[in-house]
Short mmCIF file of C-alpha atoms in Angstrom, two decimals:
data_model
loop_
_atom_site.label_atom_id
_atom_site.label_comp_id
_atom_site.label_asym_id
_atom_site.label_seq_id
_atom_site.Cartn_x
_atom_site.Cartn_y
_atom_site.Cartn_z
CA UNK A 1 0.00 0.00 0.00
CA UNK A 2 1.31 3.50 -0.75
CA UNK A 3 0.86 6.40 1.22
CA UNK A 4 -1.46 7.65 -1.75
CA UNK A 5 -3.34 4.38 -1.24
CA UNK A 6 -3.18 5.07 3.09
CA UNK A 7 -4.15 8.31 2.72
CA UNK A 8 -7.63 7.97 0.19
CA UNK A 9 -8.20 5.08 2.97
CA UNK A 10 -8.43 7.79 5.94
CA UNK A 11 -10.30 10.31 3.54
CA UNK A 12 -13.24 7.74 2.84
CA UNK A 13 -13.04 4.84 4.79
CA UNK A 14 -14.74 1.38 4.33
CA UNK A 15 -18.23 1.84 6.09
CA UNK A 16 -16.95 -1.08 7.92
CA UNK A 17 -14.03 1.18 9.49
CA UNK A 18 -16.37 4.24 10.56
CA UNK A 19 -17.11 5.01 13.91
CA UNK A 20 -20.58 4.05 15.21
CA UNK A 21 -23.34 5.96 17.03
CA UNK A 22 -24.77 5.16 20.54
CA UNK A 23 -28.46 6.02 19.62
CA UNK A 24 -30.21 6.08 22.90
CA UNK A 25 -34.08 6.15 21.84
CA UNK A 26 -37.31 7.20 24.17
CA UNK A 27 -38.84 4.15 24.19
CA UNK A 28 -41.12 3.48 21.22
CA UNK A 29 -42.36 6.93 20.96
CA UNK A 30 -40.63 7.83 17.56
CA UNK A 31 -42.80 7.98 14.17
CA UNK A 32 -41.60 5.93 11.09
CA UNK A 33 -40.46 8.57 9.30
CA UNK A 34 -38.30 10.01 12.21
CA UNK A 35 -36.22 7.08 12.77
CA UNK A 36 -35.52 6.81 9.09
CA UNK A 37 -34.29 10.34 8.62
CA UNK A 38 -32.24 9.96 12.06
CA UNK A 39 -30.33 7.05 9.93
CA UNK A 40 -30.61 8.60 7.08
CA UNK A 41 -28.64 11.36 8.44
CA UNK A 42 -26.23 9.18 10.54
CA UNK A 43 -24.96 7.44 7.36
CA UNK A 44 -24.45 10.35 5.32
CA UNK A 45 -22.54 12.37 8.10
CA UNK A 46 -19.96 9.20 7.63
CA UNK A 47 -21.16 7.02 10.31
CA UNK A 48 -20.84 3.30 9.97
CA UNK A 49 -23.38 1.77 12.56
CA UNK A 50 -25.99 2.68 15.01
CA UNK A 51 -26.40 1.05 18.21
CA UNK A 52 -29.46 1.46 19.65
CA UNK A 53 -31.38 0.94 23.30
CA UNK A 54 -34.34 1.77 24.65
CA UNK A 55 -34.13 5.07 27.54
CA UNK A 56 -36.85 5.88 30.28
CA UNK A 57 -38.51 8.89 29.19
CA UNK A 58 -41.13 9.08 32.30
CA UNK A 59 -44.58 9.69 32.69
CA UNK A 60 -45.62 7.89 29.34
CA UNK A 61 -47.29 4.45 28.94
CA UNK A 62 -44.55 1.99 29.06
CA UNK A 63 -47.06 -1.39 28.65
CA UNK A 64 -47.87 0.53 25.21
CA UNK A 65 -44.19 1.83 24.52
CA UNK A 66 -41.02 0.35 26.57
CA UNK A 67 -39.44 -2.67 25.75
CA UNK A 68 -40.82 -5.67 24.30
CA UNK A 69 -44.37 -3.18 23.27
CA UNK A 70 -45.40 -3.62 20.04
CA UNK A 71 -44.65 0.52 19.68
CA UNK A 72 -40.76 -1.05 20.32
CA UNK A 73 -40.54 -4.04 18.55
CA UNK A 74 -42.15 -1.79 15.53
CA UNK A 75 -39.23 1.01 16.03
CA UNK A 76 -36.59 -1.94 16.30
CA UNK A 77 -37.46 -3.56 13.07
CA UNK A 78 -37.06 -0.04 11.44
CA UNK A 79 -33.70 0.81 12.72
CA UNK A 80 -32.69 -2.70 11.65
CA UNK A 81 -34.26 -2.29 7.80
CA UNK A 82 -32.69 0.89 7.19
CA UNK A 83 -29.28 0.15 8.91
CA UNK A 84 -29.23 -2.59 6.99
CA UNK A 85 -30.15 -1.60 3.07
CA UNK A 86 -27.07 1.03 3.47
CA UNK A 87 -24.26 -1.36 4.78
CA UNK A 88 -24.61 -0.02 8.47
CA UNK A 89 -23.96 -2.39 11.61
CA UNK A 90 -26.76 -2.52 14.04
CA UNK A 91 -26.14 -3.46 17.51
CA UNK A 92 -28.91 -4.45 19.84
CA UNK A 93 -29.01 -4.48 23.77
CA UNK A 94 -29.29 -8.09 25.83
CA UNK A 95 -32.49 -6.31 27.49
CA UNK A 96 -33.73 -2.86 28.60
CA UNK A 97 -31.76 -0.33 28.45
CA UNK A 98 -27.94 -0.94 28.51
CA UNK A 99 -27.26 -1.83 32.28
CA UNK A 100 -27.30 -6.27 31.80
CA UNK A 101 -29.08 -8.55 30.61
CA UNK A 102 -32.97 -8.67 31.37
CA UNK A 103 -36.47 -10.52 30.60
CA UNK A 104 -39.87 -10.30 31.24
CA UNK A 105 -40.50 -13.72 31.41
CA UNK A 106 -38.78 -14.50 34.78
CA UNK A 107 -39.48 -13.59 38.68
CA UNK A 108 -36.80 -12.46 41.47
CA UNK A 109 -37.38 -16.13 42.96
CA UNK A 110 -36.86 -17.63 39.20
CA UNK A 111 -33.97 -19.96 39.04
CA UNK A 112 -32.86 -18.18 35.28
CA UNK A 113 -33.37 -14.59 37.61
CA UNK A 114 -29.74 -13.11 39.25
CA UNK A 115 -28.86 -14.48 42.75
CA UNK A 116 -27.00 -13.62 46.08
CA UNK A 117 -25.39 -14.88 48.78
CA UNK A 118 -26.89 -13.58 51.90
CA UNK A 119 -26.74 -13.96 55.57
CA UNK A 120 -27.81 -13.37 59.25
CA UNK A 121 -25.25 -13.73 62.30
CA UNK A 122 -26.27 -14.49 66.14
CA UNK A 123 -23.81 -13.83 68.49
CA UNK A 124 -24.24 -16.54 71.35
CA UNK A 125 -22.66 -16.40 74.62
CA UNK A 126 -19.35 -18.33 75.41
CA UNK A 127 -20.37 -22.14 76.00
CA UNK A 128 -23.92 -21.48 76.01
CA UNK A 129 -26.12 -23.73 73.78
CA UNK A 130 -28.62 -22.86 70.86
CA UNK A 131 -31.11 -24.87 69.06
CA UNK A 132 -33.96 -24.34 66.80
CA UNK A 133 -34.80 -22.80 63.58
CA UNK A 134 -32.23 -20.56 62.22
CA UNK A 135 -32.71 -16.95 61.67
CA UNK A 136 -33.85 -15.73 58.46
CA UNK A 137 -33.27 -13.10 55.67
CA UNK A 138 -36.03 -10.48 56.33
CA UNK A 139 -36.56 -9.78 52.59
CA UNK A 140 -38.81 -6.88 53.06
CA UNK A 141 -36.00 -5.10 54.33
CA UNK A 142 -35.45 -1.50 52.14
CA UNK A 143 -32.00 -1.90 50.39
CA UNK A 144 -29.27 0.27 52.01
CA UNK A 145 -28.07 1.30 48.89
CA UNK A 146 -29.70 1.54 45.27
CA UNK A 147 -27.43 3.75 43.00
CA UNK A 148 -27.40 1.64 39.35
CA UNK A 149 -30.92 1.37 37.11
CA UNK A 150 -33.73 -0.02 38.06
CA UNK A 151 -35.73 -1.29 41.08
CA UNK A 152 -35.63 -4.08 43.40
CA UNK A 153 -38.62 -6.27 42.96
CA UNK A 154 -40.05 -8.83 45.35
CA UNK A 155 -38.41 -11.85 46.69
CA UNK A 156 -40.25 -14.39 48.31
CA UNK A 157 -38.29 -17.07 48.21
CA UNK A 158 -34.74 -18.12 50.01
CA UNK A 159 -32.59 -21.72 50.19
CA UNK A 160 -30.15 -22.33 53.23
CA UNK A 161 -26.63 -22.70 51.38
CA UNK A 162 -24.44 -23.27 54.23
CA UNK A 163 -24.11 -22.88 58.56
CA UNK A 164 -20.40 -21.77 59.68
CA UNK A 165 -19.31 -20.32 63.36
CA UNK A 166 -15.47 -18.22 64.00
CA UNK A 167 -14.27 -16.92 67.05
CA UNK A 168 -14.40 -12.90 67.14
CA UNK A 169 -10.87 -11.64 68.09
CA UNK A 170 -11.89 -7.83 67.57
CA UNK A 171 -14.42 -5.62 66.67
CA UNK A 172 -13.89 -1.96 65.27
CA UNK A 173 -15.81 0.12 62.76
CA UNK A 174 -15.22 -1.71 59.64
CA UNK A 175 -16.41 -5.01 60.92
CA UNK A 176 -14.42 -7.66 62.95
CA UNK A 177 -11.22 -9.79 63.10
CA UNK A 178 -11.60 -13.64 62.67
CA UNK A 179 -9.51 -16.34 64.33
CA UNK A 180 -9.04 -18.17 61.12
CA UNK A 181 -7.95 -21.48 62.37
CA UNK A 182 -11.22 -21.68 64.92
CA UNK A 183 -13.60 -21.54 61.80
CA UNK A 184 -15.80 -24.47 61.88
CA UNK A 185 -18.11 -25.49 59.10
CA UNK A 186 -21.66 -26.37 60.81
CA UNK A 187 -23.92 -26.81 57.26
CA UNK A 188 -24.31 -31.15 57.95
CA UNK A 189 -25.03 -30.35 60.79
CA UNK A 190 -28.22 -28.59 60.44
CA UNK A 191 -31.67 -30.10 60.22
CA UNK A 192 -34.32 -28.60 58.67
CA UNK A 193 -33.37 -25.32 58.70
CA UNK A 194 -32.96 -25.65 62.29
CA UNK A 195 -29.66 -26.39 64.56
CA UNK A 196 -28.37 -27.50 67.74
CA UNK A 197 -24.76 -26.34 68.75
CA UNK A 198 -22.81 -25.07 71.62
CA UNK A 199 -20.63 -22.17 71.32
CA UNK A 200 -17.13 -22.72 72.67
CA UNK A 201 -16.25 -21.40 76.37
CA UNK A 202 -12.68 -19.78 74.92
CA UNK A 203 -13.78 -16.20 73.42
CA UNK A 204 -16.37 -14.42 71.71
CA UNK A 205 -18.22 -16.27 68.37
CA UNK A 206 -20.11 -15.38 65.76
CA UNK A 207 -22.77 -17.98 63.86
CA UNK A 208 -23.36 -16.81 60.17
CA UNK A 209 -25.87 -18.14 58.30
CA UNK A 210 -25.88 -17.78 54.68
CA UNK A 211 -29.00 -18.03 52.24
CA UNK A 212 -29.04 -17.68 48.61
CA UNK A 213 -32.09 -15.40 47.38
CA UNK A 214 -32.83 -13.74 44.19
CA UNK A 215 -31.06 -10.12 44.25
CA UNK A 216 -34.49 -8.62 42.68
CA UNK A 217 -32.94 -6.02 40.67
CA UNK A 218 -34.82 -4.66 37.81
CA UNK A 219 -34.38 -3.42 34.33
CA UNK A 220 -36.59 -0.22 32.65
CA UNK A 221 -38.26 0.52 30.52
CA UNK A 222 -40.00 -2.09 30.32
CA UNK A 223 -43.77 -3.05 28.87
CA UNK A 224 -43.87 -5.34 31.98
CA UNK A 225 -40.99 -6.06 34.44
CA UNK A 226 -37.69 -7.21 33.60
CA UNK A 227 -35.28 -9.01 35.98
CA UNK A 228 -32.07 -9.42 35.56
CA UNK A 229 -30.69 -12.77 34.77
CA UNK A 230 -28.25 -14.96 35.72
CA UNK A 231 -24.94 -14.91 34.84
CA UNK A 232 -23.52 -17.75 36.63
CA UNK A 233 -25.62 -20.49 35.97
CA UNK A 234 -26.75 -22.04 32.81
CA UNK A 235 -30.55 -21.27 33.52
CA UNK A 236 -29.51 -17.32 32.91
CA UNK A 237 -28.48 -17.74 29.10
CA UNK A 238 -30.57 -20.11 28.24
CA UNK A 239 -33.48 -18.26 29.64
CA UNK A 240 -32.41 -15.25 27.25
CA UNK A 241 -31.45 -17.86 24.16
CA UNK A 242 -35.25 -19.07 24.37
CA UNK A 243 -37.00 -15.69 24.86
CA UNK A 244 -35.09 -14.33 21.88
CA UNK A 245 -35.55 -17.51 19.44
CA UNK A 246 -38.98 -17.41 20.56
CA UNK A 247 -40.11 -13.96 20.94
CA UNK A 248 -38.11 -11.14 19.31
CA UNK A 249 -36.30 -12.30 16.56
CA UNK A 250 -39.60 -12.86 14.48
CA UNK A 251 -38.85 -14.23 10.84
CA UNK A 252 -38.83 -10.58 9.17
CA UNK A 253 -36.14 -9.77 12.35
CA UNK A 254 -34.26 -13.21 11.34
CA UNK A 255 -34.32 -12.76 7.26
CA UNK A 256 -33.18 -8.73 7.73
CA UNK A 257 -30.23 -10.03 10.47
CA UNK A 258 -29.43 -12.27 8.23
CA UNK A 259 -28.65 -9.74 5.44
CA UNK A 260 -26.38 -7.67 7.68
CA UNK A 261 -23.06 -9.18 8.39
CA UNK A 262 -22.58 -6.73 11.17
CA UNK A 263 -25.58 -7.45 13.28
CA UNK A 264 -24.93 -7.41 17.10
CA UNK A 265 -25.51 -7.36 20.47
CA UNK A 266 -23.80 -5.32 22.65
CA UNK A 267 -23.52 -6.10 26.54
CA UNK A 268 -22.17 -2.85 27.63
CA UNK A 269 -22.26 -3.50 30.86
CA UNK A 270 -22.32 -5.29 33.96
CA UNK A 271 -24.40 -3.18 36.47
CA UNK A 272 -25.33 -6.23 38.99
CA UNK A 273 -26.18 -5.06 42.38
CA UNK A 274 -26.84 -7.23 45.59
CA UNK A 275 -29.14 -5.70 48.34
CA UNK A 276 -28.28 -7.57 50.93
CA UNK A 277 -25.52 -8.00 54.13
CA UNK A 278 -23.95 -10.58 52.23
CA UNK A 279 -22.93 -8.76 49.11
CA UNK A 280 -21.51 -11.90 47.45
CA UNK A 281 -22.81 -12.81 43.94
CA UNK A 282 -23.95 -16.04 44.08
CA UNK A 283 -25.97 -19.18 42.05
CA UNK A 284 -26.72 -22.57 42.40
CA UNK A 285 -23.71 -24.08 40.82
CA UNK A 286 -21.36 -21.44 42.67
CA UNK A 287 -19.59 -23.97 45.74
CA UNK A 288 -19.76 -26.79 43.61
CA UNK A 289 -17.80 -25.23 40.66
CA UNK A 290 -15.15 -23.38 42.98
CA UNK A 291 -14.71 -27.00 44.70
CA UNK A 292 -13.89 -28.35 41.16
CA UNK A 293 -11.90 -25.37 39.76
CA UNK A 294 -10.13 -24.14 42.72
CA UNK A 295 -9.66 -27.34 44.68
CA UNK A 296 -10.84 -26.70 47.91
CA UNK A 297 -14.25 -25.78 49.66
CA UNK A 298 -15.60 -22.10 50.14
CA UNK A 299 -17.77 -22.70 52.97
CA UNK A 300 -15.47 -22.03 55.84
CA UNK A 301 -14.10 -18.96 53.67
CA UNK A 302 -17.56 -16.91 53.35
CA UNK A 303 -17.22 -15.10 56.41
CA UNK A 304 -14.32 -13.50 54.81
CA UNK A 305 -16.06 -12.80 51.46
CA UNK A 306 -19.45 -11.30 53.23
CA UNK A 307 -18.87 -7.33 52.03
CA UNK A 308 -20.76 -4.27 50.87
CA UNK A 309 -20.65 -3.88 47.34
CA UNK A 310 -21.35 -0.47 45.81
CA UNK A 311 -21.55 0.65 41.95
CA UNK A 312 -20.85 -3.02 40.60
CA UNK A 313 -18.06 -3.67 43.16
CA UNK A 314 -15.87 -0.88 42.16
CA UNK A 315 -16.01 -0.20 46.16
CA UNK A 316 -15.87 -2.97 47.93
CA UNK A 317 -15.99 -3.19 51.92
CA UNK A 318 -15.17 -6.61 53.77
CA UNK A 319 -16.70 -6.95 56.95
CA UNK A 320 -14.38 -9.73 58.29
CA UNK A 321 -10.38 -9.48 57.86
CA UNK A 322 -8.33 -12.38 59.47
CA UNK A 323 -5.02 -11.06 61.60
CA UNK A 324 -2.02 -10.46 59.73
CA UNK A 325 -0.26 -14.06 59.15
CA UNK A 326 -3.70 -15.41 57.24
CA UNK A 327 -3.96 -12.37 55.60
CA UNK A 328 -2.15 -13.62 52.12
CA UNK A 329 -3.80 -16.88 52.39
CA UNK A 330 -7.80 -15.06 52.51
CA UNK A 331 -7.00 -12.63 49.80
CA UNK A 332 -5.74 -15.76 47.43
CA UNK A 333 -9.44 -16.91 48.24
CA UNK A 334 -11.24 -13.50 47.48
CA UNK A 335 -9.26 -13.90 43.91
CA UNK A 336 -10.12 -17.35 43.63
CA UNK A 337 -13.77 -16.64 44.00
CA UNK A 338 -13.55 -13.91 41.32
CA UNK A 339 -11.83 -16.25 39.07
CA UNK A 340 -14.84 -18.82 39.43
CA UNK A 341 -16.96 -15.57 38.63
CA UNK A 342 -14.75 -15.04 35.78
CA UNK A 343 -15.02 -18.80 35.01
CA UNK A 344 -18.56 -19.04 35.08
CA UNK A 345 -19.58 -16.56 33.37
CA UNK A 346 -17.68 -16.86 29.78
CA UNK A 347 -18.60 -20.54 30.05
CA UNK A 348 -22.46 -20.21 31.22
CA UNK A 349 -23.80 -16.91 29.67
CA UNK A 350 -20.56 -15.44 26.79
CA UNK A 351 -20.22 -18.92 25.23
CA UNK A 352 -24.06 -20.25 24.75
CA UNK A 353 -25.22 -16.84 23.78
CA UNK A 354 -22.25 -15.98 21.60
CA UNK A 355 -22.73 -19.78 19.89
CA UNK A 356 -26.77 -19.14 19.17
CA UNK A 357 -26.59 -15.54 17.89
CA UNK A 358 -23.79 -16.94 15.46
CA UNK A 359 -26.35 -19.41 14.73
CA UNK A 360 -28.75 -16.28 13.68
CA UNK A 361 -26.91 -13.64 11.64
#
């Protein structure tokens, strides 16, 4: 190539080279003939591709207009025709707006529906004995914080994941030190949902109990409610694979995909949020697939991984540190939990959604 050849390239480059526009649309309130001037005028100010989402605009009808309306699914076969007769890529969200993945089709309690780890602590007396039913998660309880999109629904349902008791060393502010070595896994031991033990006479303990619920959170607008799904678990992808083959991509969405090479779907983001004193993200298949990956068990660990997590974890605040000479060894299990994340989620939701939208365009 010359420079000649380099510099006709930058001067008018392949459409396929051009940047792309982040179109974010009011729900399905646009007319025909606006969206098609609004491309019109995107491809011939040079721009090579529109991605496009749907945005709250308040105090309208969103059964009639938001996501998944007919008003929408009217305005998103538009956007795709026209993108698509002048060589422009077209780029759809995973959901509502741009924040994750969402559906309509799925509850909070749902197993396809985005889970945490949660939990409730007694603090017994030294050697005295408890028994009964083990506290709960009171899921009425208002969030502490709710700073990304959306709402918390309701969650009705929660499932005991595992029992485990650590002596207290010291308390301050941020939380509390942990004897590491006196952490003692209780889960077999519990019988429905209720438990018999004696705290130890040497120091202060602490009995966590951790249930899994559904984290609620919420996608908008919507022309119903959307929950978030999944991501660690194979019920989260495969719940978004069927609503897709099934609902959106009619066959006048499949035949006019299938004539763009550059059809997409963008998953901007990961804006998860948990609401509750656990803060750990969490799913069914979670212990069993850090046991297998990492080689060890995470129970007796989750007292070091319960946290506050703000703005998708960017701040995150353990409540539980060990003292100094266990420190290295918890941190290499915070990162090993991560990398199960990490794991989990390229092989449950990237993969299987990456594999059927190849399948589709």
């Amino acid at each position: 190539m010359t420079m000649d050849d380099l510099a006709r390239l930058i001067k008018n480059p392949p459409i396929e080279y051009r940047p792309e526009l982040r179109w974010w649309l009011a729900e399905g309130l646009h007319t025909d003939e606006t969206l098609r001037h609004e491309i019109a005028t995107a491809h011939r100010l040079g721009f090579g591709g529109m991605e496009f989402l749907a945005m709250d605009e308040g105090n309208i009808d969103h059964s009639r207009y938001g996501w998944g309306a007919e008003e929408w699914v009217n305005d998103s076969q538009i956007v795709v025709e026209e993108t698509t007769k002048r060589n422009m890529s077209v780029s759809f969200t995973s959901g509502t707006n741009w924040s994750n993945a969402n559906l309509p089709t799925i509850d909070a309690d749902h197993p396809a529906a985005a889970k945490e780890l949660d939990v409730v602590s007694e603090d017994p007396p030294a050697g005295a004995a408890r028994k009964g039913t083990l506290p709960r998660i009171d899921l009425d309880a208002k969030p502490a914080n709710q700073l990304l999109p959306g709402d918390r629904g309701d969650i009705h349902q929660q499932v005991l994941v595992a029992v485990v008791a650590a002596r207290v060393l010291e308390e301050n502010e941020a939380g509390a030190i942990l004897d590491v070595d006196s952490v003692v896994d209780l889960t077999g031991q519990v019988r429905h949902e209720a438990l018999e033990w004696t705290a130890p006479d040497d120091g202060s303990w602490r009995l966590f109990a951790y249930w899994m619920h559904g984290t609620g959170q919420t996608a908008s607008p919507s022309a119903s409610v959307n929950y978030t799904v999944n991501y660690l678990d194979p019920d989260g992808a495969q719940a978004v694979i069927d609503y897709w083959d099934s609902v959106v991509l009619t066959p006048k969405l499949r035949e006019q995909i299938g004539r763009n090479p550059r059809a997409q779907m963008y998953m901007d983001s990961l804006e998860l949020f948990t609401t509750g004193a656990g803060g750990v993200f969490w799913g069914r298949t979670v212990a069993e697939e850090f046991s297998a990956r990492r080689g060890y068990d995470i129970t007796p660990w989750l007292p070091f991984l319960t946290r506050t997590v703000e703005m998708m974890a960017a701040s995150t605040t353990y409540h539980y540190e060990p003292r100094e000479e266990h420190r290295v060894t918890v941190e290499k299990v915070r990162f090993d939990y991560v990398r199960t994340l990490t794991d989990l989620y390229i092989e449950n939701m990237l993969r299987p959604l990456g594999a059927f939208l190849h399948e589709n365009g």
